[in-house]
mmCIF file of C-alpha atoms and ligand atoms in Angstrom:
data_model
loop_
_atom_site.group_PDB
_atom_site.id
_atom_site.type_symbol
_atom_site.label_atom_id
_atom_site.label_comp_id
_atom_site.label_asym_id
_atom_site.label_seq_id
_atom_site.Cartn_x
_atom_site.Cartn_y
_atom_site.Cartn_z
ATOM 1 C CA MET A 1 -15.896 17.168 14.524
ATOM 2 C CA LYS A 2 -12.781 18.532 13.553
ATOM 3 C CA THR A 3 -9.795 15.513 12.966
ATOM 4 C CA GLN A 4 -6.230 16.597 13.799
ATOM 5 C CA LEU A 5 -3.422 14.956 12.345
ATOM 6 C CA LEU A 6 0.035 15.245 14.047
ATOM 7 C CA PRO A 7 3.460 14.033 13.910
ATOM 8 C CA ALA A 8 4.186 11.963 17.142
ATOM 9 C CA THR A 9 5.924 15.120 19.400
ATOM 10 C CA ASP A 10 5.993 15.806 22.950
ATOM 11 C CA GLU A 11 3.405 17.851 22.441
ATOM 12 C CA SER A 12 0.735 16.175 20.307
ATOM 13 C CA LEU A 13 1.146 13.213 22.729
ATOM 14 C CA ALA A 14 0.492 15.328 25.869
ATOM 15 C CA LEU A 15 -2.605 16.479 23.965
ATOM 16 C CA ALA A 16 -3.475 12.834 23.378
ATOM 17 C CA ALA A 17 -3.097 12.253 26.984
ATOM 18 C CA ARG A 18 -5.487 14.957 28.266
ATOM 19 C CA LEU A 19 -7.831 14.388 25.887
ATOM 20 C CA PHE A 20 -7.895 10.147 27.552
ATOM 21 C CA GLU A 21 -8.422 11.621 30.796
ATOM 22 C CA GLU A 22 -11.528 14.032 29.149
ATOM 23 C CA GLY A 23 -13.082 10.467 27.865
ATOM 24 C CA GLN A 24 -12.278 11.659 24.425
ATOM 25 C CA LEU A 25 -11.102 8.881 21.279
ATOM 26 C CA VAL A 26 -7.092 9.335 20.089
ATOM 27 C CA ALA A 27 -6.020 7.070 17.005
ATOM 28 C CA PHE A 28 -2.290 6.234 17.685
ATOM 29 C CA PRO A 29 0.260 3.996 15.590
ATOM 30 C CA THR A 30 0.942 0.151 17.429
ATOM 31 C CA GLU A 31 3.407 -1.923 15.594
ATOM 32 C CA THR A 32 0.139 -4.285 14.636
ATOM 33 C CA VAL A 33 -2.107 -1.995 13.344
ATOM 34 C CA TYR A 34 -3.476 1.754 14.261
ATOM 35 C CA GLY A 35 -5.619 1.659 17.678
ATOM 36 C CA LEU A 36 -8.333 3.629 18.214
ATOM 37 C CA GLY A 37 -7.881 4.140 22.105
ATOM 38 C CA ALA A 38 -9.895 5.123 25.172
ATOM 39 C CA HIS A 39 -9.597 5.227 28.696
ATOM 40 C CA ALA A 40 -10.705 1.707 29.017
ATOM 41 C CA LEU A 41 -12.414 2.081 33.067
ATOM 42 C CA ASP A 42 -14.586 5.090 31.322
ATOM 43 C CA ARG A 43 -17.901 3.336 30.056
ATOM 44 C CA LYS A 44 -19.363 6.274 27.566
ATOM 45 C CA ALA A 45 -15.594 6.574 26.824
ATOM 46 C CA VAL A 46 -15.800 3.104 25.278
ATOM 47 C CA LEU A 47 -19.281 3.352 23.750
ATOM 48 C CA GLY A 48 -17.194 6.265 21.390
ATOM 49 C CA ILE A 49 -15.651 3.806 20.072
ATOM 50 C CA PHE A 50 -17.915 1.146 19.035
ATOM 51 C CA ALA A 51 -19.743 4.449 17.501
ATOM 52 C CA ALA A 52 -17.424 5.703 15.623
ATOM 53 C CA LYS A 53 -16.192 2.494 13.720
ATOM 54 C CA GLY A 54 -20.063 1.283 13.317
ATOM 55 C CA ARG A 55 -18.540 -2.025 15.722
ATOM 56 C CA PRO A 56 -21.001 -4.526 16.886
ATOM 57 C CA ALA A 57 -21.413 -4.056 20.545
ATOM 58 C CA ASP A 58 -20.858 -7.760 21.231
ATOM 59 C CA ASN A 59 -17.200 -7.985 19.613
ATOM 60 C CA PRO A 60 -15.004 -7.011 22.839
ATOM 61 C CA LEU A 61 -11.799 -4.810 22.808
ATOM 62 C CA ILE A 62 -8.081 -5.247 23.591
ATOM 63 C CA VAL A 63 -6.918 -2.946 27.132
ATOM 64 C CA HIS A 64 -3.751 -1.869 26.619
ATOM 65 C CA ILE A 65 -1.124 -1.115 29.443
ATOM 66 C CA HIS A 66 2.667 0.068 29.737
ATOM 67 C CA ASP A 67 3.100 -1.589 32.711
ATOM 68 C CA ARG A 68 1.818 -5.053 34.110
ATOM 69 C CA SER A 69 0.984 -3.222 38.001
ATOM 70 C CA GLN A 70 -1.656 -1.678 35.538
ATOM 71 C CA LEU A 71 -3.469 -5.396 35.212
ATOM 72 C CA GLU A 72 -3.763 -5.624 38.762
ATOM 73 C CA GLY A 73 -7.351 -3.656 38.137
ATOM 74 C CA ILE A 74 -8.429 -5.200 35.187
ATOM 75 C CA CYS A 75 -7.662 -9.062 35.088
ATOM 76 C CA GLU A 76 -6.386 -12.463 37.181
ATOM 77 C CA VAL A 77 -3.185 -12.719 36.345
ATOM 78 C CA ASN A 78 -1.716 -17.018 36.171
ATOM 79 C CA ASP A 79 1.919 -18.093 35.549
ATOM 80 C CA LEU A 80 1.319 -19.154 31.825
ATOM 81 C CA ALA A 81 0.330 -15.086 31.346
ATOM 82 C CA LEU A 82 3.331 -14.102 33.419
ATOM 83 C CA ARG A 83 5.501 -16.665 31.243
ATOM 84 C CA LEU A 84 4.116 -15.352 27.990
ATOM 85 C CA MET A 85 4.861 -11.997 29.288
ATOM 86 C CA ASP A 86 8.444 -12.131 30.341
ATOM 87 C CA ALA A 87 8.640 -13.870 26.246
ATOM 88 C CA PHE A 88 6.618 -11.638 24.189
ATOM 89 C CA TRP A 89 5.784 -7.935 25.675
ATOM 90 C CA PRO A 90 5.993 -5.537 24.738
ATOM 91 C CA GLY A 91 4.648 -7.201 21.787
ATOM 92 C CA PRO A 92 1.936 -8.200 19.464
ATOM 93 C CA LEU A 93 0.829 -10.583 21.988
ATOM 94 C CA THR A 94 -2.843 -10.492 23.178
ATOM 95 C CA ILE A 95 -3.626 -12.722 25.706
ATOM 96 C CA ILE A 96 -7.413 -13.381 27.284
ATOM 97 C CA LEU A 97 -7.628 -13.737 30.819
ATOM 98 C CA PRO A 98 -10.158 -13.976 33.762
ATOM 99 C CA ARG A 99 -11.435 -10.223 34.127
ATOM 100 C CA LYS A 100 -12.357 -7.882 37.410
ATOM 101 C CA ALA A 101 -15.462 -6.251 38.253
ATOM 102 C CA ALA A 102 -13.660 -2.703 37.647
ATOM 103 C CA VAL A 103 -13.412 -3.508 33.582
ATOM 104 C CA PRO A 104 -16.508 -2.166 32.450
ATOM 105 C CA ASP A 105 -19.188 -4.319 30.137
ATOM 106 C CA GLU A 106 -18.495 -2.595 27.171
ATOM 107 C CA VAL A 107 -15.181 -3.274 26.983
ATOM 108 C CA THR A 108 -15.637 -6.941 27.588
ATOM 109 C CA ALA A 109 -19.325 -7.434 25.361
ATOM 110 C CA LYS A 110 -19.862 -8.384 28.953
ATOM 111 C CA LEU A 111 -17.875 -11.809 28.267
ATOM 112 C CA ASP A 112 -16.120 -13.397 31.941
ATOM 113 C CA THR A 113 -12.947 -12.211 30.064
ATOM 114 C CA VAL A 114 -10.696 -9.499 29.175
ATOM 115 C CA ALA A 115 -7.960 -9.129 26.515
ATOM 116 C CA VAL A 116 -4.582 -7.557 27.312
ATOM 117 C CA ARG A 117 -1.754 -6.328 25.686
ATOM 118 C CA MET A 118 1.442 -4.157 25.912
ATOM 119 C CA PRO A 119 2.272 -2.746 22.308
ATOM 120 C CA SER A 120 5.806 -2.216 21.841
ATOM 121 C CA HIS A 121 6.107 0.543 19.099
ATOM 122 C CA PRO A 122 7.724 3.521 20.788
ATOM 123 C CA VAL A 123 4.882 6.218 20.462
ATOM 124 C CA ALA A 124 2.213 3.696 21.960
ATOM 125 C CA MET A 125 5.078 2.960 24.368
ATOM 126 C CA ALA A 126 5.449 6.819 25.171
ATOM 127 C CA LEU A 127 1.232 7.827 24.876
ATOM 128 C CA LEU A 128 0.042 4.907 27.413
ATOM 129 C CA LYS A 129 2.872 6.444 29.894
ATOM 130 C CA ALA A 130 2.209 10.283 29.018
ATOM 131 C CA CYS A 131 -1.886 9.194 30.397
ATOM 132 C CA ASN A 132 -0.272 6.512 32.735
ATOM 133 C CA LEU A 133 -4.801 5.120 31.767
ATOM 134 C CA PRO A 134 -5.568 1.154 31.004
ATOM 135 C CA ILE A 135 -6.114 1.752 26.410
ATOM 136 C CA ALA A 136 -8.963 0.234 25.514
ATOM 137 C CA ALA A 137 -8.184 0.502 21.528
ATOM 138 C CA PRO A 138 -9.676 -1.976 18.601
ATOM 139 C CA SER A 139 -7.969 -1.437 15.229
ATOM 140 C CA ALA A 140 -8.852 1.927 14.486
ATOM 141 C CA ASN A 141 -10.656 1.292 11.068
ATOM 142 C CA ARG A 142 -14.583 1.580 10.322
ATOM 143 C CA SER A 143 -15.814 -2.083 11.385
ATOM 144 C CA GLY A 144 -15.621 -4.117 7.847
ATOM 145 C CA LYS A 145 -12.529 -2.569 6.057
ATOM 146 C CA PRO A 146 -9.311 -3.334 6.366
ATOM 147 C CA SER A 147 -7.337 -2.495 9.581
ATOM 148 C CA PRO A 148 -5.094 0.568 9.165
ATOM 149 C CA THR A 149 -1.364 0.546 8.705
ATOM 150 C CA SER A 150 -0.905 4.089 7.937
ATOM 151 C CA ALA A 151 -2.002 7.197 9.540
ATOM 152 C CA LYS A 152 -3.465 8.434 6.442
ATOM 153 C CA HIS A 153 -5.869 4.846 5.920
ATOM 154 C CA VAL A 154 -7.380 5.694 9.666
ATOM 155 C CA PHE A 155 -7.475 9.391 8.432
ATOM 156 C CA ASP A 156 -9.517 7.818 5.182
ATOM 157 C CA ASP A 157 -11.611 5.388 7.372
ATOM 158 C CA MET A 158 -12.014 8.779 10.791
ATOM 159 C CA ASP A 159 -12.244 12.184 9.405
ATOM 160 C CA GLY A 160 -14.941 13.774 11.541
ATOM 161 C CA ARG A 161 -15.570 11.130 13.969
ATOM 162 C CA ILE A 162 -12.739 11.803 15.971
ATOM 163 C CA PRO A 163 -10.213 14.838 17.244
ATOM 164 C CA LEU A 164 -6.761 13.228 16.714
ATOM 165 C CA ILE A 165 -5.137 10.814 15.097
ATOM 166 C CA ILE A 166 -1.015 10.518 16.266
ATOM 167 C CA ASP A 167 1.058 9.825 13.288
ATOM 168 C CA GLY A 168 3.644 7.529 13.564
ATOM 169 C CA GLY A 169 4.831 6.310 10.136
ATOM 170 C CA GLU A 170 3.520 2.642 8.599
ATOM 171 C CA SER A 171 2.864 -0.145 11.181
ATOM 172 C CA ASP A 172 5.505 -3.084 11.334
ATOM 173 C CA VAL A 173 3.903 -5.755 11.623
ATOM 174 C CA GLY A 174 1.114 -5.008 9.436
ATOM 175 C CA LEU A 175 -1.294 -7.578 10.444
ATOM 176 C CA GLU A 176 -3.261 -7.257 13.797
ATOM 177 C CA SER A 177 -1.618 -9.087 17.361
ATOM 178 C CA THR A 178 -1.429 -12.850 18.049
ATOM 179 C CA VAL A 179 -4.861 -13.482 20.378
ATOM 180 C CA ILE A 180 -3.705 -16.708 22.760
ATOM 181 C CA SER A 181 -6.697 -17.518 25.810
ATOM 182 C CA LEU A 182 -5.380 -18.592 28.510
ATOM 183 C CA VAL A 183 -8.734 -19.481 30.119
ATOM 184 C CA GLY A 184 -9.722 -23.004 28.770
ATOM 185 C CA GLU A 185 -8.465 -26.547 29.502
ATOM 186 C CA LYS A 186 -4.874 -25.687 27.375
ATOM 187 C CA PRO A 187 -3.991 -22.689 25.891
ATOM 188 C CA CYS A 188 -5.744 -21.752 22.711
ATOM 189 C CA ILE A 189 -5.101 -19.419 19.812
ATOM 190 C CA LEU A 190 -8.042 -17.380 18.602
ATOM 191 C CA ARG A 191 -6.144 -15.157 15.904
ATOM 192 C CA PRO A 192 -2.945 -15.817 14.471
ATOM 193 C CA GLY A 193 -0.871 -12.977 13.969
ATOM 194 C CA GLY A 194 3.496 -12.020 14.516
ATOM 195 C CA VAL A 195 3.743 -14.245 17.167
ATOM 196 C CA THR A 196 3.815 -17.502 15.773
ATOM 197 C CA LYS A 197 2.478 -20.849 17.407
ATOM 198 C CA ALA A 198 6.036 -22.506 17.464
ATOM 199 C CA MET A 199 7.118 -19.471 19.317
ATOM 200 C CA LEU A 200 4.525 -19.830 21.476
ATOM 201 C CA GLU A 201 5.041 -23.221 22.122
ATOM 202 C CA GLU A 202 8.748 -23.253 22.771
ATOM 203 C CA VAL A 203 7.921 -20.965 26.452
ATOM 204 C CA ILE A 204 4.596 -22.514 27.503
ATOM 205 C CA GLY A 205 4.275 -26.174 25.904
ATOM 206 C CA PRO A 206 1.658 -26.968 23.697
ATOM 207 C CA VAL A 207 -1.221 -24.917 22.175
ATOM 208 C CA ASP A 208 -4.586 -25.442 20.050
ATOM 209 C CA LEU A 209 -5.310 -23.433 17.406
ATOM 210 C CA ALA A 210 -8.885 -22.234 16.897
ATOM 211 C CA GLY A 211 -10.740 -24.354 14.691
ATOM 212 C CA SER A 212 -11.940 -21.810 12.142
ATOM 213 C CA ILE A 213 -8.681 -20.050 12.065
ATOM 214 C CA LEU A 214 -8.765 -21.487 7.923
ATOM 215 C CA ARG A 215 -11.813 -21.614 7.277
ATOM 216 C CA PRO A 216 -15.478 -20.163 7.938
ATOM 217 C CA LEU A 217 -17.310 -20.611 11.100
ATOM 218 C CA GLU A 218 -19.648 -23.421 10.618
ATOM 219 C CA LYS A 219 -23.849 -22.873 11.014
ATOM 220 C CA GLY A 220 -24.374 -22.646 14.746
ATOM 221 C CA GLU A 221 -20.980 -22.928 15.527
ATOM 222 C CA LYS A 222 -19.814 -20.402 18.576
ATOM 223 C CA ALA A 223 -16.840 -18.222 17.845
ATOM 224 C CA LEU A 224 -14.196 -18.089 20.652
ATOM 225 C CA SER A 225 -13.227 -14.885 19.745
ATOM 226 C CA PRO A 226 -16.284 -12.624 18.723
ATOM 227 C CA GLY A 227 -14.047 -10.940 15.857
ATOM 228 C CA MET A 228 -13.898 -13.873 14.105
ATOM 229 C CA MET A 229 -17.667 -13.904 13.341
ATOM 230 C CA TYR A 230 -17.935 -10.748 11.367
ATOM 231 C CA LYS A 231 -17.182 -10.706 7.548
ATOM 232 C CA HIS A 232 -14.074 -9.260 8.032
ATOM 233 C CA TYR A 233 -11.331 -8.020 5.799
ATOM 234 C CA SER A 234 -13.350 -7.944 2.912
ATOM 235 C CA PRO A 235 -12.088 -5.331 0.024
ATOM 236 C CA ASP A 236 -15.553 -4.548 -2.588
ATOM 237 C CA GLY A 237 -13.872 -6.600 -5.320
ATOM 238 C CA GLN A 238 -14.427 -10.263 -4.975
ATOM 239 C CA VAL A 239 -11.343 -11.871 -4.316
ATOM 240 C CA THR A 240 -10.174 -15.768 -5.632
ATOM 241 C CA LEU A 241 -7.370 -17.334 -4.235
ATOM 242 C CA ILE A 242 -5.269 -19.524 -6.542
ATOM 243 C CA GLU A 243 -3.031 -22.323 -5.052
ATOM 244 C CA GLY A 244 -0.967 -25.048 -6.759
ATOM 245 C CA GLU A 245 2.556 -25.219 -8.375
ATOM 246 C CA GLU A 246 4.274 -21.917 -9.294
ATOM 247 C CA SER A 247 4.666 -22.041 -12.781
ATOM 248 C CA ALA A 248 1.149 -22.976 -12.799
ATOM 249 C CA VAL A 249 0.140 -20.502 -10.603
ATOM 250 C CA VAL A 250 1.169 -17.616 -13.243
ATOM 251 C CA GLU A 251 -0.554 -18.991 -15.823
ATOM 252 C CA ALA A 252 -3.569 -19.540 -13.903
ATOM 253 C CA LEU A 253 -3.574 -15.885 -12.880
ATOM 254 C CA ARG A 254 -2.879 -14.317 -16.454
ATOM 255 C CA ARG A 255 -5.735 -16.674 -17.894
ATOM 256 C CA LEU A 256 -8.148 -15.518 -15.082
ATOM 257 C CA TYR A 257 -7.028 -12.022 -15.413
ATOM 258 C CA ALA A 258 -7.391 -12.045 -19.150
ATOM 259 C CA HIS A 259 -11.061 -13.301 -19.112
ATOM 260 C CA ALA A 260 -12.493 -11.065 -16.719
ATOM 261 C CA ASP A 261 -10.392 -8.231 -18.490
ATOM 262 C CA SER A 262 -12.585 -9.338 -21.583
ATOM 263 C CA GLU A 263 -15.976 -9.761 -19.705
ATOM 264 C CA GLY A 264 -15.192 -6.037 -18.752
ATOM 265 C CA HIS A 265 -14.691 -6.133 -15.531
ATOM 266 C CA ARG A 266 -12.103 -3.719 -13.436
ATOM 267 C CA ALA A 267 -9.658 -7.021 -12.733
ATOM 268 C CA CYS A 268 -6.429 -7.519 -11.224
ATOM 269 C CA VAL A 269 -3.912 -9.602 -9.587
ATOM 270 C CA MET A 270 -2.266 -10.292 -6.297
ATOM 271 C CA CYS A 271 0.731 -11.727 -7.066
ATOM 272 C CA PHE A 272 4.863 -12.036 -5.927
ATOM 273 C CA THR A 273 7.489 -9.735 -6.664
ATOM 274 C CA GLU A 274 9.138 -12.751 -8.160
ATOM 275 C CA HIS A 275 6.142 -12.685 -10.620
ATOM 276 C CA VAL A 276 5.235 -9.053 -11.053
ATOM 277 C CA GLU A 277 7.449 -8.920 -14.787
ATOM 278 C CA ALA A 278 5.440 -12.064 -16.008
ATOM 279 C CA LEU A 279 2.035 -10.855 -14.733
ATOM 280 C CA ALA A 280 2.975 -6.834 -16.295
ATOM 281 C CA ASP A 281 -0.248 -7.148 -18.424
ATOM 282 C CA CYS A 282 -2.691 -8.462 -15.807
ATOM 283 C CA HIS A 283 -2.491 -5.068 -13.386
ATOM 284 C CA PRO A 284 -0.283 -6.627 -11.545
ATOM 285 C CA HIS A 285 -0.356 -5.569 -7.038
ATOM 286 C CA ASP A 286 3.022 -6.956 -5.389
ATOM 287 C CA ILE A 287 2.045 -8.490 -2.315
ATOM 288 C CA GLY A 288 5.760 -9.082 -1.551
ATOM 289 C CA PRO A 289 8.933 -11.499 -2.106
ATOM 290 C CA LYS A 290 7.785 -15.450 -1.638
ATOM 291 C CA GLY A 291 9.044 -16.826 0.610
ATOM 292 C CA ASP A 292 8.598 -13.147 3.178
ATOM 293 C CA PRO A 293 5.587 -14.276 4.533
ATOM 294 C CA SER A 294 6.497 -11.119 7.257
ATOM 295 C CA GLU A 295 6.457 -8.951 4.478
ATOM 296 C CA VAL A 296 3.734 -10.099 2.766
ATOM 297 C CA ALA A 297 2.036 -9.645 6.158
ATOM 298 C CA HIS A 298 3.322 -5.854 6.194
ATOM 299 C CA ARG A 299 1.708 -5.321 2.691
ATOM 300 C CA LEU A 300 -1.426 -7.462 2.833
ATOM 301 C CA PHE A 301 -4.035 -4.497 4.272
ATOM 302 C CA ALA A 302 -2.728 -2.057 2.428
ATOM 303 C CA THR A 303 -2.850 -3.556 -0.620
ATOM 304 C CA LEU A 304 -6.372 -4.071 -0.080
ATOM 305 C CA ARG A 305 -7.360 -0.675 0.664
ATOM 306 C CA ASP A 306 -5.461 0.293 -2.776
ATOM 307 C CA LEU A 307 -7.900 -2.227 -4.567
ATOM 308 C CA ASP A 308 -10.883 -0.717 -3.066
ATOM 309 C CA ASP A 309 -9.684 2.514 -3.991
ATOM 310 C CA GLU A 310 -8.919 1.487 -7.536
ATOM 311 C CA LYS A 311 -12.737 0.140 -7.296
ATOM 312 C CA MET A 312 -11.512 -3.034 -8.724
ATOM 313 C CA ASP A 313 -14.436 -5.642 -8.830
ATOM 314 C CA VAL A 314 -12.553 -8.747 -9.542
ATOM 315 C CA ILE A 315 -9.190 -9.809 -7.490
ATOM 316 C CA PHE A 316 -6.957 -13.184 -8.258
ATOM 317 C CA SER A 317 -4.514 -13.269 -5.514
ATOM 318 C CA GLU A 318 -1.379 -15.811 -5.102
ATOM 319 C CA VAL A 319 -1.572 -17.621 -1.651
ATOM 320 C CA VAL A 320 1.287 -18.430 0.789
ATOM 321 C CA PRO A 321 2.153 -21.354 2.739
ATOM 322 C CA PRO A 322 -0.497 -21.468 6.310
ATOM 323 C CA GLU A 323 2.848 -21.523 8.514
ATOM 324 C CA GLY A 324 4.466 -19.306 10.909
ATOM 325 C CA VAL A 325 2.984 -15.788 10.174
ATOM 326 C CA GLY A 326 1.583 -17.467 6.383
ATOM 327 C CA LEU A 327 -0.993 -18.694 8.969
ATOM 328 C CA ALA A 328 -1.688 -15.480 10.156
ATOM 329 C CA VAL A 329 -2.036 -13.980 6.325
ATOM 330 C CA MET A 330 -3.942 -16.935 5.065
ATOM 331 C CA ASN A 331 -5.916 -16.447 8.067
ATOM 332 C CA ARG A 332 -7.036 -12.698 7.059
ATOM 333 C CA LEU A 333 -6.401 -13.397 3.624
ATOM 334 C CA GLY A 334 -9.146 -16.558 3.503
ATOM 335 C CA ARG A 335 -11.603 -14.116 4.716
ATOM 336 C CA ALA A 336 -10.962 -11.447 2.393
ATOM 337 C CA ALA A 337 -11.545 -14.146 -0.319
ATOM 338 C CA ALA A 338 -14.669 -15.427 1.859
ATOM 339 C CA PHE A 339 -12.431 -18.763 1.312
ATOM 340 C CA ARG A 340 -13.060 -18.819 -2.063
ATOM 341 C CA THR A 341 -9.988 -20.650 -3.989
ATOM 342 C CA VAL A 342 -9.062 -22.735 -7.098
ATOM 343 C CA ASN A 343 -6.609 -24.946 -8.230
ATOM 344 C CA ALA A 344 -4.011 -23.314 -10.758
ATOM 345 C CA GLU A 345 -3.821 -26.924 -12.457
ATOM 346 C CA GLU A 346 -7.735 -27.388 -13.401
ATOM 347 C CA ILE A 347 -7.542 -23.446 -14.400
ATOM 348 C CA ILE A 348 -4.820 -24.532 -17.048
ATOM 349 C CA ARG A 349 -6.787 -27.577 -18.090
ATOM 350 C CA ILE A 350 -10.437 -25.944 -19.230
HETATM 351 P P1 AMP B 401 -9.233 -5.597 17.117
HETATM 352 O O1 AMP B 401 -8.270 -5.003 17.898
HETATM 353 O O2 AMP B 401 -10.352 -4.509 16.491
HETATM 354 O O3 AMP B 401 -8.347 -6.815 16.278
HETATM 355 O O4 AMP B 401 -10.654 -6.358 18.061
HETATM 356 C C1 AMP B 401 -9.931 -7.113 19.270
HETATM 357 C C2 AMP B 401 -10.020 -8.715 18.415
HETATM 358 O O5 AMP B 401 -9.685 -9.320 20.171
HETATM 359 C C3 AMP B 401 -11.091 -9.258 17.917
HETATM 360 O O6 AMP B 401 -11.337 -10.212 17.450
HETATM 361 C C4 AMP B 401 -12.061 -9.473 19.519
HETATM 362 O O7 AMP B 401 -12.835 -10.789 19.055
HETATM 363 C C5 AMP B 401 -10.892 -9.914 20.253
HETATM 364 N N1 AMP B 401 -11.579 -10.082 21.606
HETATM 365 C C6 AMP B 401 -11.182 -9.509 22.556
HETATM 366 N N2 AMP B 401 -11.426 -9.095 23.885
HETATM 367 C C7 AMP B 401 -11.870 -10.792 23.556
HETATM 368 C C8 AMP B 401 -12.181 -11.684 24.975
HETATM 369 N N3 AMP B 401 -12.545 -11.514 25.928
HETATM 370 N N4 AMP B 401 -12.366 -12.772 24.246
HETATM 371 C C9 AMP B 401 -11.671 -13.354 23.058
HETATM 372 N N5 AMP B 401 -11.556 -12.450 22.385
HETATM 373 C C10 AMP B 401 -11.497 -11.444 22.334
HETATM 374 MG MG1 MG B 402 -10.325 -4.880 14.510
#
């Protein structure tokens, strides 16, 4: 199959809408990451998403809408959900609600709940309006690769597998949406993202955080969000996170890099903009300014893809405090590192 990569124009969006109606797949930009969409109520079309991504069938999809009236046939809406929609839609918040029968099992992975979101990206909105269909769309990467934040990333993963990619520039947030479940006793964040715990609590009061956000699942522990089961966001090289006081971290990065380099590894460091100069000999990748976790979020997946392209096999990274958007960054970076973390002071002492 030939994959067209087209800028977002009235014509390309009309073509995309036609493809959705025919049950085909289209990748499109959203403010979080690029999505790989199909008509959510067309079982065969939805199966195509799993095939193109190589995604396990037990990992459910998010249904994207442009108008709340579309939810009528999809899920049961409650008062908390309405308050969240008023506050955060359109935007990077996915809400888990009880499903309705019309939603195919392929979308929900046979769960009795469904994930719904209204994206704010103007191209995503224009496309959802043009087709006027609920669109099931996970991230447009091959399963196991970092989520795509540019049309080029999508093309690298999906060339030959889907008919059309709409190019809408770089995704603004850069990390997938916050996922909140409203089906348990208390609202619970299953996946942190651009909409933070504090922002949610301001609107609906206390919210729980799923236990496995900053650690691997324990043996036998059930993932509340099935996507958390999988080894996600992991580059081919081995990533190690370095914690500690700022100057100790810079010194530890320098020593760890030098050691790996002397052993013949293709090594590099992921560091804040402020440390790029001090680490100029350590193949630095600039992850953004210290104290700006939103910028780190925006750059993270593109950086992880660069590491693969450069065939890096040993990577040492700085960390951000796991608060606000930093929690979402550390959830993804932690998984990229399989939660391997060392303390800078200990490295320096050796
Ligand atoms: P992606 O869009 O690729 O990030 O994948 C969608 C994410 O939403 C995955 O992590 C899923 O596990 C999660 N998700 C989708 N539907 C549900 C659901 N009904 N319950 C819990 N998590 C869900
Ligand atoms: Mg994904």
